[in-house]
mmCIF file of C-alpha atoms in Angstrom:
data_model
loop_
_atom_site.group_PDB
_atom_site.id
_atom_site.type_symbol
_atom_site.label_atom_id
_atom_site.label_comp_id
_atom_site.label_asym_id
_atom_site.label_seq_id
_atom_site.Cartn_x
_atom_site.Cartn_y
_atom_site.Cartn_z
ATOM 1 C CA MET D 479 90.780 190.978 65.528
ATOM 2 C CA ASN D 480 92.492 190.491 68.869
ATOM 3 C CA ARG D 481 95.674 188.936 66.547
ATOM 4 C CA ARG D 482 96.343 186.405 69.227
ATOM 5 C CA ASN D 483 93.576 184.698 67.971
ATOM 6 C CA PHE D 484 93.627 185.154 64.309
ATOM 7 C CA LEU D 485 95.487 182.070 63.352
ATOM 8 C CA LYS D 486 94.873 178.660 64.416
ATOM 9 C CA THR D 487 96.151 175.666 62.025
ATOM 10 C CA THR D 488 95.929 171.256 62.504
ATOM 11 C CA THR D 489 97.296 169.508 60.274
ATOM 12 C CA LEU D 490 96.860 171.102 56.933
ATOM 13 C CA ALA D 491 100.611 172.034 55.807
ATOM 14 C CA ALA D 492 101.416 168.988 56.382
ATOM 15 C CA THR D 493 98.404 167.050 55.038
ATOM 16 C CA LEU D 494 99.229 168.542 51.263
ATOM 17 C CA ALA D 495 101.243 167.329 50.430
ATOM 18 C CA MET D 496 100.247 163.945 51.245
ATOM 19 C CA PRO D 497 101.504 161.691 47.078
ATOM 20 C CA GLY D 498 98.031 160.623 45.902
ATOM 21 C CA LEU D 499 96.256 163.668 47.266
ATOM 22 C CA ALA D 500 96.961 166.480 43.932
ATOM 23 C CA ALA D 501 93.229 168.605 43.348
ATOM 24 C CA GLN D 502 92.634 167.823 40.147
ATOM 25 C CA ALA D 503 90.034 170.303 37.786
ATOM 26 C CA ALA D 504 86.922 168.919 37.399
ATOM 27 C CA VAL D 505 86.325 168.795 33.899
ATOM 28 C CA PRO D 506 83.184 169.939 32.749
ATOM 29 C CA ALA D 507 80.703 167.502 31.764
ATOM 30 C CA THR D 508 77.930 168.102 28.668
ATOM 31 C CA PRO D 509 73.521 167.477 29.457
ATOM 32 C CA ALA D 510 74.068 164.889 28.342
ATOM 33 C CA ALA D 511 76.981 162.795 29.853
ATOM 34 C CA PRO D 512 75.383 159.731 30.924
ATOM 35 C CA PHE D 513 74.912 159.495 35.016
ATOM 36 C CA ALA D 514 77.960 156.618 35.998
ATOM 37 C CA PRO D 515 80.290 157.674 39.522
ATOM 38 C CA SER D 516 83.306 156.258 39.452
ATOM 39 C CA PRO D 517 86.237 156.306 41.178
ATOM 40 C CA GLU D 518 88.408 155.822 38.000
ATOM 41 C CA ALA D 519 87.208 159.905 37.831
ATOM 42 C CA GLY D 520 90.210 160.578 40.294
ATOM 43 C CA TRP D 521 90.775 162.866 43.617
ATOM 44 C CA ARG D 522 89.996 166.086 43.467
ATOM 45 C CA THR D 523 90.856 168.494 45.626
ATOM 46 C CA PHE D 524 87.740 171.248 47.919
ATOM 47 C CA GLU D 525 87.622 173.746 50.472
ATOM 48 C CA LEU D 526 84.622 174.655 52.548
ATOM 49 C CA THR D 527 85.319 178.346 54.196
ATOM 50 C CA SER D 528 82.381 178.989 57.265
ATOM 51 C CA ARG D 529 81.602 182.324 58.448
ATOM 52 C CA VAL D 530 79.785 183.119 60.977
ATOM 53 C CA GLU D 531 79.002 186.261 62.409
ATOM 54 C CA PRO D 532 75.824 186.078 64.945
ATOM 55 C CA GLN D 533 74.364 189.186 66.348
ATOM 56 C CA GLN D 534 75.551 189.449 70.193
ATOM 57 C CA ALA D 535 72.271 189.608 72.752
ATOM 58 C CA GLY D 536 73.936 190.101 76.075
ATOM 59 C CA GLY D 537 75.466 187.616 78.156
ATOM 60 C CA VAL D 538 77.569 184.491 76.757
ATOM 61 C CA LEU D 539 77.872 183.774 72.786
ATOM 62 C CA ARG D 540 78.861 180.492 71.878
ATOM 63 C CA ALA D 541 78.344 178.846 68.483
ATOM 64 C CA TRP D 542 79.305 175.142 67.017
ATOM 65 C CA VAL D 543 80.434 174.367 63.717
ATOM 66 C CA PRO D 544 81.046 171.391 62.198
ATOM 67 C CA LEU D 545 83.799 170.034 60.417
ATOM 68 C CA PRO D 546 84.623 167.212 58.031
ATOM 69 C CA SER D 547 85.588 163.943 60.596
ATOM 70 C CA VAL D 548 84.457 161.327 58.079
ATOM 71 C CA ASP D 549 87.726 159.188 57.070
ATOM 72 C CA ALA D 550 87.725 157.242 54.005
ATOM 73 C CA ALA D 551 90.581 156.671 53.202
ATOM 74 C CA GLU D 552 88.448 154.922 49.522
ATOM 75 C CA TRP D 553 86.317 157.985 48.841
ATOM 76 C CA PHE D 554 86.602 161.588 51.528
ATOM 77 C CA ARG D 555 90.246 162.506 53.239
ATOM 78 C CA PRO D 556 90.481 165.745 55.533
ATOM 79 C CA MET D 557 93.027 167.811 54.659
ATOM 80 C CA GLY D 558 92.835 169.849 57.882
ATOM 81 C CA ASN D 559 91.266 173.370 59.165
ATOM 82 C CA LEU D 560 92.421 176.766 59.619
ATOM 83 C CA TRP D 561 90.089 179.501 61.566
ATOM 84 C CA GLN D 562 90.636 182.764 62.808
ATOM 85 C CA GLY D 563 88.128 185.394 64.897
ATOM 86 C CA ASN D 564 87.718 187.325 67.876
ATOM 87 C CA ALA D 565 86.267 184.409 70.562
ATOM 88 C CA SER D 566 87.713 184.369 73.977
ATOM 89 C CA VAL D 567 87.502 180.514 73.460
ATOM 90 C CA MET D 568 88.080 178.195 70.056
ATOM 91 C CA ARG D 569 88.750 174.549 70.151
ATOM 92 C CA VAL D 570 87.513 171.517 68.595
ATOM 93 C CA GLU D 571 85.059 168.924 70.590
ATOM 94 C CA THR D 572 84.004 165.633 69.084
ATOM 95 C CA ASP D 573 80.838 163.899 69.755
ATOM 96 C CA PRO D 574 82.372 161.014 71.916
ATOM 97 C CA VAL D 575 79.991 158.373 70.728
ATOM 98 C CA TYR D 576 79.705 158.829 67.050
ATOM 99 C CA GLY D 577 82.865 161.190 65.940
ATOM 100 C CA ALA D 578 81.190 164.141 65.141
ATOM 101 C CA SER D 579 84.099 167.225 65.051
ATOM 102 C CA MET D 580 83.417 170.803 65.319
ATOM 103 C CA LEU D 581 85.204 173.813 66.231
ATOM 104 C CA TYR D 582 83.596 175.120 69.702
ATOM 105 C CA ALA D 583 83.190 179.402 69.786
ATOM 106 C CA GLU D 584 83.173 181.189 72.357
ATOM 107 C CA TRP D 585 81.987 184.948 72.960
ATOM 108 C CA ALA D 586 81.997 187.546 76.316
ATOM 109 C CA PRO D 587 79.351 189.674 76.890
ATOM 110 C CA GLU D 588 81.221 193.159 75.737
ATOM 111 C CA THR D 589 82.946 191.464 72.253
ATOM 112 C CA VAL D 590 81.644 194.139 68.966
ATOM 113 C CA ASN D 591 80.991 192.349 66.892
ATOM 114 C CA PRO D 592 81.780 188.589 66.703
ATOM 115 C CA GLN D 593 83.334 186.619 64.415
ATOM 116 C CA LEU D 594 84.847 183.028 63.052
ATOM 117 C CA GLU D 595 86.094 182.804 60.326
ATOM 118 C CA ILE D 596 87.447 177.942 59.018
ATOM 119 C CA VAL D 597 88.495 176.947 55.915
ATOM 120 C CA SER D 598 88.038 173.377 55.819
ATOM 121 C CA ARG D 599 90.057 171.504 52.742
ATOM 122 C CA PHE D 600 89.665 168.043 52.193
ATOM 123 C CA ALA D 601 90.074 166.019 49.072
ATOM 124 C CA THR D 602 87.141 163.406 47.640
ATOM 125 C CA ARG D 603 86.206 161.007 44.872
ATOM 126 C CA ASP D 604 83.919 159.386 43.845
ATOM 127 C CA ARG D 605 82.263 156.223 44.943
ATOM 128 C CA ALA D 606 81.084 152.929 43.453
ATOM 129 C CA THR D 607 80.530 149.231 44.208
ATOM 130 C CA ASP D 608 80.996 146.219 41.459
ATOM 131 C CA PHE D 609 77.765 144.263 43.047
ATOM 132 C CA SER D 610 78.914 141.969 39.988
ATOM 133 C CA ARG D 611 82.168 141.907 42.240
ATOM 134 C CA PRO D 612 81.434 140.778 46.007
ATOM 135 C CA ALA D 613 84.431 140.237 48.829
ATOM 136 C CA ALA D 614 86.141 136.297 48.450
ATOM 137 C CA SER D 615 84.566 135.593 52.157
ATOM 138 C CA PRO D 616 82.391 137.382 53.824
ATOM 139 C CA ILE D 617 82.953 141.350 56.066
ATOM 140 C CA LYS D 618 81.990 141.735 59.624
ATOM 141 C CA LEU D 619 81.768 145.181 61.680
ATOM 142 C CA SER D 620 82.878 144.981 65.233
ATOM 143 C CA ALA D 621 80.420 143.897 67.369
ATOM 144 C CA ALA D 622 80.595 148.122 68.914
ATOM 145 C CA GLU D 623 80.165 149.732 65.034
ATOM 146 C CA PHE D 624 77.202 146.503 64.731
ATOM 147 C CA GLU D 625 75.134 148.198 67.715
ATOM 148 C CA LEU D 626 75.735 151.295 67.410
ATOM 149 C CA TYR D 627 74.854 150.786 63.132
ATOM 150 C CA THR D 628 71.982 148.776 64.588
ATOM 151 C CA ARG D 629 70.448 150.631 67.594
ATOM 152 C CA ALA D 630 67.501 153.059 67.709
ATOM 153 C CA THR D 631 68.206 156.682 67.801
ATOM 154 C CA GLU D 632 64.807 159.194 69.386
ATOM 155 C CA LEU D 633 63.870 160.232 65.692
ATOM 156 C CA LEU D 634 64.738 156.688 64.089
ATOM 157 C CA PRO D 635 63.622 154.238 66.467
ATOM 158 C CA THR D 636 62.845 150.522 64.631
ATOM 159 C CA ASP D 637 60.586 149.285 66.983
ATOM 160 C CA GLY D 638 56.743 149.324 66.442
ATOM 161 C CA ILE D 639 55.329 150.388 62.849
ATOM 162 C CA VAL D 640 58.978 150.530 61.732
ATOM 163 C CA ARG D 641 59.149 147.368 61.774
ATOM 164 C CA ASP D 642 56.049 145.682 60.464
ATOM 165 C CA THR D 643 56.760 148.290 57.316
ATOM 166 C CA ALA D 644 60.719 147.353 56.977
ATOM 167 C CA LEU D 645 59.681 143.361 57.296
ATOM 168 C CA GLU D 646 56.467 144.158 54.780
ATOM 169 C CA ILE D 647 58.572 144.998 52.830
ATOM 170 C CA THR D 648 61.131 142.655 52.403
ATOM 171 C CA ARG D 649 59.001 139.974 52.774
ATOM 172 C CA GLY D 650 60.270 137.087 49.482
ATOM 173 C CA ALA D 651 64.491 138.606 50.614
ATOM 174 C CA SER D 652 67.144 136.172 51.530
ATOM 175 C CA THR D 653 70.295 138.446 50.809
ATOM 176 C CA ASP D 654 70.760 141.253 52.441
ATOM 177 C CA GLU D 655 71.838 142.843 49.274
ATOM 178 C CA GLU D 656 67.809 141.397 48.021
ATOM 179 C CA LYS D 657 66.572 143.823 51.545
ATOM 180 C CA ALA D 658 68.681 146.403 51.164
ATOM 181 C CA ARG D 659 67.371 147.260 47.760
ATOM 182 C CA ALA D 660 63.685 146.309 47.654
ATOM 183 C CA ILE D 661 64.043 148.843 50.689
ATOM 184 C CA TYR D 662 66.010 151.261 48.454
ATOM 185 C CA ASP D 663 63.398 150.758 45.273
ATOM 186 C CA TRP D 664 60.390 151.151 48.065
ATOM 187 C CA VAL D 665 61.779 154.831 49.168
ATOM 188 C CA VAL D 666 61.600 155.389 45.509
ATOM 189 C CA ASP D 667 58.527 154.883 44.555
ATOM 190 C CA ASN D 668 56.983 155.780 48.198
ATOM 191 C CA THR D 669 57.856 158.915 49.353
ATOM 192 C CA PHE D 670 58.242 162.542 47.903
ATOM 193 C CA ARG D 671 61.047 165.949 47.668
ATOM 194 C CA ASN D 672 58.552 168.128 48.904
ATOM 195 C CA PRO D 673 60.018 171.948 48.821
ATOM 196 C CA LYS D 674 57.972 173.207 51.216
ATOM 197 C CA THR D 675 59.893 171.680 54.732
ATOM 198 C CA ARG D 676 62.711 173.999 56.152
ATOM 199 C CA GLY D 677 66.327 173.214 55.391
ATOM 200 C CA CYS D 678 66.817 169.676 54.469
ATOM 201 C CA GLY D 679 63.541 167.405 57.121
ATOM 202 C CA VAL D 680 64.596 166.883 61.030
ATOM 203 C CA GLY D 681 63.632 162.179 59.875
ATOM 204 C CA ASP D 682 60.899 161.914 62.206
ATOM 205 C CA ILE D 683 60.188 158.717 60.512
ATOM 206 C CA ARG D 684 58.060 156.292 63.083
ATOM 207 C CA THR D 685 55.414 160.226 62.894
ATOM 208 C CA MET D 686 56.255 159.653 58.838
ATOM 209 C CA LEU D 687 54.526 155.978 58.734
ATOM 210 C CA GLU D 688 52.033 156.277 61.240
ATOM 211 C CA THR D 689 50.371 159.689 58.954
ATOM 212 C CA ARG D 690 50.808 158.293 55.743
ATOM 213 C CA ASP D 691 52.615 161.370 55.028
ATOM 214 C CA LEU D 692 55.986 160.621 53.314
ATOM 215 C CA SER D 693 56.949 163.429 52.322
ATOM 216 C CA GLY D 694 60.535 166.143 53.139
ATOM 217 C CA LYS D 695 63.098 166.376 51.767
ATOM 218 C CA CYS D 696 67.227 164.504 52.215
ATOM 219 C CA ALA D 697 66.954 163.926 56.564
ATOM 220 C CA ASP D 698 63.769 162.590 55.869
ATOM 221 C CA LEU D 699 63.864 160.445 53.254
ATOM 222 C CA ASN D 700 67.001 159.176 53.714
ATOM 223 C CA THR D 701 66.832 158.631 58.102
ATOM 224 C CA LEU D 702 63.741 156.605 56.616
ATOM 225 C CA TYR D 703 66.287 154.115 54.669
ATOM 226 C CA VAL D 704 68.609 153.628 57.679
ATOM 227 C CA GLY D 705 65.636 153.005 60.260
ATOM 228 C CA LEU D 706 64.027 150.316 57.763
ATOM 229 C CA ALA D 707 67.284 149.155 56.550
ATOM 230 C CA ARG D 708 68.174 149.010 61.248
ATOM 231 C CA ALA D 709 64.813 147.456 61.364
ATOM 232 C CA VAL D 710 65.432 144.449 59.439
ATOM 233 C CA GLY D 711 69.320 144.512 61.558
ATOM 234 C CA LEU D 712 70.940 145.700 58.309
ATOM 235 C CA PRO D 713 73.133 148.580 59.358
ATOM 236 C CA SER D 714 72.533 151.053 57.885
ATOM 237 C CA ARG D 715 73.525 155.120 58.701
ATOM 238 C CA ASP D 716 73.363 158.589 57.597
ATOM 239 C CA VAL D 717 76.078 160.956 56.318
ATOM 240 C CA TYR D 718 75.629 164.185 56.943
ATOM 241 C CA GLY D 719 77.469 166.796 54.721
ATOM 242 C CA VAL D 720 77.367 169.784 51.783
ATOM 243 C CA ARG D 721 77.568 170.491 48.450
ATOM 244 C CA VAL D 722 80.104 171.380 47.727
ATOM 245 C CA ALA D 723 80.727 171.884 43.142
ATOM 246 C CA ASP D 724 78.360 171.536 40.304
ATOM 247 C CA SER D 725 77.649 168.451 38.623
ATOM 248 C CA ARG D 726 79.860 166.846 36.121
ATOM 249 C CA PHE D 727 77.382 165.432 34.955
ATOM 250 C CA GLY D 728 75.138 168.353 33.548
ATOM 251 C CA TYR D 729 72.130 166.843 36.597
ATOM 252 C CA LYS D 730 71.224 170.585 37.569
ATOM 253 C CA SER D 731 69.400 169.088 41.304
ATOM 254 C CA LEU D 732 72.605 167.393 41.804
ATOM 255 C CA GLY D 733 75.213 169.898 42.633
ATOM 256 C CA LYS D 734 75.670 173.730 44.141
ATOM 257 C CA SER D 735 79.487 175.310 44.134
ATOM 258 C CA GLY D 736 79.909 179.563 44.855
ATOM 259 C CA ASP D 737 77.520 180.446 48.201
ATOM 260 C CA VAL D 738 76.381 176.813 49.540
ATOM 261 C CA SER D 739 74.415 178.023 52.480
ATOM 262 C CA LYS D 740 71.407 176.114 51.585
ATOM 263 C CA ALA D 741 73.708 173.074 50.418
ATOM 264 C CA GLN D 742 73.268 170.871 53.442
ATOM 265 C CA HIS D 743 72.526 167.241 51.952
ATOM 266 C CA CYS D 744 72.692 163.488 53.896
ATOM 267 C CA ARG D 745 73.260 161.173 52.887
ATOM 268 C CA ALA D 746 72.668 156.898 53.978
ATOM 269 C CA GLU D 747 74.979 153.878 53.432
ATOM 270 C CA VAL D 748 74.184 150.042 54.498
ATOM 271 C CA PHE D 749 76.645 147.160 55.056
ATOM 272 C CA LEU D 750 76.725 144.802 53.486
ATOM 273 C CA SER D 751 78.429 141.806 54.291
ATOM 274 C CA GLY D 752 80.354 141.490 50.006
ATOM 275 C CA PHE D 753 80.517 144.998 49.813
ATOM 276 C CA GLY D 754 81.355 146.645 53.298
ATOM 277 C CA TRP D 755 79.967 149.859 53.169
ATOM 278 C CA VAL D 756 77.449 150.623 50.077
ATOM 279 C CA PRO D 757 76.419 153.954 48.841
ATOM 280 C CA VAL D 758 72.704 154.735 48.972
ATOM 281 C CA ASP D 759 70.518 158.407 48.037
ATOM 282 C CA PRO D 760 66.895 157.199 47.115
ATOM 283 C CA ALA D 761 66.579 161.555 48.105
ATOM 284 C CA ASP D 762 68.611 162.552 45.494
ATOM 285 C CA VAL D 763 66.171 159.914 43.086
ATOM 286 C CA ARG D 764 63.796 162.130 44.768
ATOM 287 C CA LYS D 765 65.557 165.167 43.999
ATOM 288 C CA VAL D 766 65.973 165.054 40.818
ATOM 289 C CA VAL D 767 61.838 163.811 39.613
ATOM 290 C CA LEU D 768 60.786 166.914 41.325
ATOM 291 C CA GLU D 769 62.852 169.189 40.524
ATOM 292 C CA GLU D 770 65.566 168.154 36.968
ATOM 293 C CA PRO D 771 65.124 170.874 34.451
ATOM 294 C CA PRO D 772 62.063 170.616 33.094
ATOM 295 C CA GLY D 773 60.949 169.827 36.725
ATOM 296 C CA LYS D 774 57.940 167.069 38.589
ATOM 297 C CA LEU D 775 59.820 164.229 35.667
ATOM 298 C CA ALA D 776 58.480 160.325 35.716
ATOM 299 C CA LEU D 777 59.889 158.248 38.060
ATOM 300 C CA ASP D 778 60.543 156.219 33.944
ATOM 301 C CA ASP D 779 62.555 159.895 31.889
ATOM 302 C CA ALA D 780 65.888 159.238 31.257
ATOM 303 C CA LYS D 781 67.457 160.915 33.442
ATOM 304 C CA VAL D 782 65.060 159.554 37.494
ATOM 305 C CA VAL D 783 65.786 156.183 35.275
ATOM 306 C CA ALA D 784 70.046 157.235 35.235
ATOM 307 C CA ALA D 785 69.910 158.844 38.864
ATOM 308 C CA ARG D 786 67.854 156.470 40.560
ATOM 309 C CA LYS D 787 70.112 152.692 38.890
ATOM 310 C CA GLN D 788 73.302 154.955 39.742
ATOM 311 C CA LEU D 789 72.744 155.807 43.706
ATOM 312 C CA PHE D 790 71.962 152.928 45.036
ATOM 313 C CA GLY D 791 75.618 151.430 45.115
ATOM 314 C CA ALA D 792 77.362 155.382 43.720
ATOM 315 C CA TRP D 793 77.493 159.087 44.726
ATOM 316 C CA GLU D 794 78.633 161.262 43.152
ATOM 317 C CA THR D 795 81.807 163.366 45.595
ATOM 318 C CA ASN D 796 81.062 166.594 44.693
ATOM 319 C CA TRP D 797 80.109 166.669 48.291
ATOM 320 C CA LEU D 798 81.580 166.808 52.076
ATOM 321 C CA ALA D 799 81.539 164.965 54.411
ATOM 322 C CA TYR D 800 80.779 165.891 57.670
ATOM 323 C CA ASN D 801 79.935 163.006 60.258
ATOM 324 C CA PHE D 802 77.592 160.158 61.106
ATOM 325 C CA GLY D 803 76.118 161.663 64.181
ATOM 326 C CA HIS D 804 72.880 161.201 65.427
ATOM 327 C CA ASP D 805 71.145 162.937 68.822
ATOM 328 C CA VAL D 806 74.560 165.377 68.799
ATOM 329 C CA LYS D 807 75.045 167.250 72.334
ATOM 330 C CA LEU D 808 77.148 170.222 72.070
ATOM 331 C CA PRO D 809 79.419 170.901 75.109
ATOM 332 C CA GLY D 810 78.646 173.459 76.912
ATOM 333 C CA SER D 811 75.290 174.081 75.374
ATOM 334 C CA THR D 812 72.402 174.148 78.103
ATOM 335 C CA GLY D 813 69.527 173.363 75.127
ATOM 336 C CA PRO D 814 68.648 170.043 73.892
ATOM 337 C CA VAL D 815 70.769 167.844 71.348
ATOM 338 C CA VAL D 816 70.289 168.453 68.278
ATOM 339 C CA PRO D 817 69.099 166.072 65.700
ATOM 340 C CA PHE D 818 72.528 165.525 63.566
ATOM 341 C CA LEU D 819 74.954 168.136 63.073
ATOM 342 C CA MET D 820 74.656 169.074 59.695
ATOM 343 C CA TYR D 821 74.215 173.044 59.957
ATOM 344 C CA PRO D 822 76.490 175.954 62.317
ATOM 345 C CA GLN D 823 75.260 175.717 65.635
ATOM 346 C CA GLY D 824 74.937 179.243 68.143
ATOM 347 C CA GLU D 825 73.452 179.739 70.819
ATOM 348 C CA ASN D 826 73.116 183.669 73.606
ATOM 349 C CA ALA D 827 71.218 184.566 76.494
ATOM 350 C CA ALA D 828 68.123 184.318 74.365
ATOM 351 C CA GLY D 829 68.565 181.014 73.671
ATOM 352 C CA ARG D 830 69.194 178.498 70.393
ATOM 353 C CA PHE D 831 69.234 180.346 66.391
ATOM 354 C CA ASP D 832 67.445 179.213 63.615
ATOM 355 C CA SER D 833 70.194 176.906 62.364
ATOM 356 C CA LEU D 834 67.936 176.764 59.308
ATOM 357 C CA ASP D 835 68.389 180.717 58.574
ATOM 358 C CA PRO D 836 71.726 181.719 57.624
ATOM 359 C CA ALA D 837 70.162 185.487 57.125
ATOM 360 C CA ALA D 838 68.853 185.900 61.114
ATOM 361 C CA PHE D 839 71.464 183.449 62.078
ATOM 362 C CA ARG D 840 74.783 185.547 60.168
ATOM 363 C CA TYR D 841 76.735 182.538 58.452
ATOM 364 C CA THR D 842 77.463 181.832 55.418
ATOM 365 C CA LEU D 843 79.237 178.447 53.603
ATOM 366 C CA THR D 844 81.208 179.236 50.507
ATOM 367 C CA SER D 845 83.471 176.498 48.609
ATOM 368 C CA ARG D 846 86.125 176.467 46.003
ATOM 369 C CA GLU D 847 87.525 174.148 44.049
ATOM 370 C CA LEU D 848 91.571 174.337 43.457
ATOM 371 C CA THR D 849 93.575 173.074 40.555
ATOM 372 C CA ALA D 850 96.816 171.316 41.170
ATOM 373 C CA ALA D 851 99.518 173.468 41.433
#
């Protein structure tokens, strides 16, 4: 390993000392605990280690590893990144549209055993919206933000069948909250989690609606929510990340700790004038239906009902938020844009690696919660 490149740092040491961010050990919850995420549970601090060891196949080897980029004072605070490796180039790059950060690494053709390790720390706490207490005056996005989070993308169109479906769903709804709830309920009632979908899906919502195949995983189902919301003028966005801890509420399907290489999870937010950005996650409701023991639960099962009630307006934040990016162009890449940046990406002279196969691409993501000193 090139010792000169052994350690590169950002603001980790300084941010660890920020007041109010002392890590708290998670208090174990019994399986019978009600599913009720709340910021009152306090802040938790985590560390995610991303290790990439791609195979060299001649020519320049490149990798792009997502870094925590969302900075939301109320629920998510990045605390810096450390990295080491034997790449000839290692630097942070940022997508100019969505602010999605990534570590870019580049290995020369003669590099033996390419490797890269990134340690990212962040603090997080649960979110919960009190719908009985709207803001005294309407909250507004800037014109630029409104345009960004209502516009169409290649896989997230807002016209044609998407708009027609959204208008039908929200018929009779007069407020933005009523429209947002109607779309949430429609997605929960009409979609299905498909365990055979690779990774988190791709979010091709027009094809989903045209084929009437409303199955998939989180990047399909939650992106469907986002597209339908945008189609009726509600600013909405996907939030791409990865689960980093087990659920405190005993839900086996809604958490993952330790090796989280395949625990990526896309969530969604919708902007409501009375509350600002509101967390939603209809895909996790369908995950509870399919996966929560004993499996294949009915929509009126108590576990499903509890999750459905909370996941419009609340998240249990045992989860790292990477970014909001769509159609991300990887700097220095010779390949196509990626629909979203939620997995490590890599390419060599033969082309782009399969980011959904960590064993073949050879990367691992490992999480741990940090306890207070």
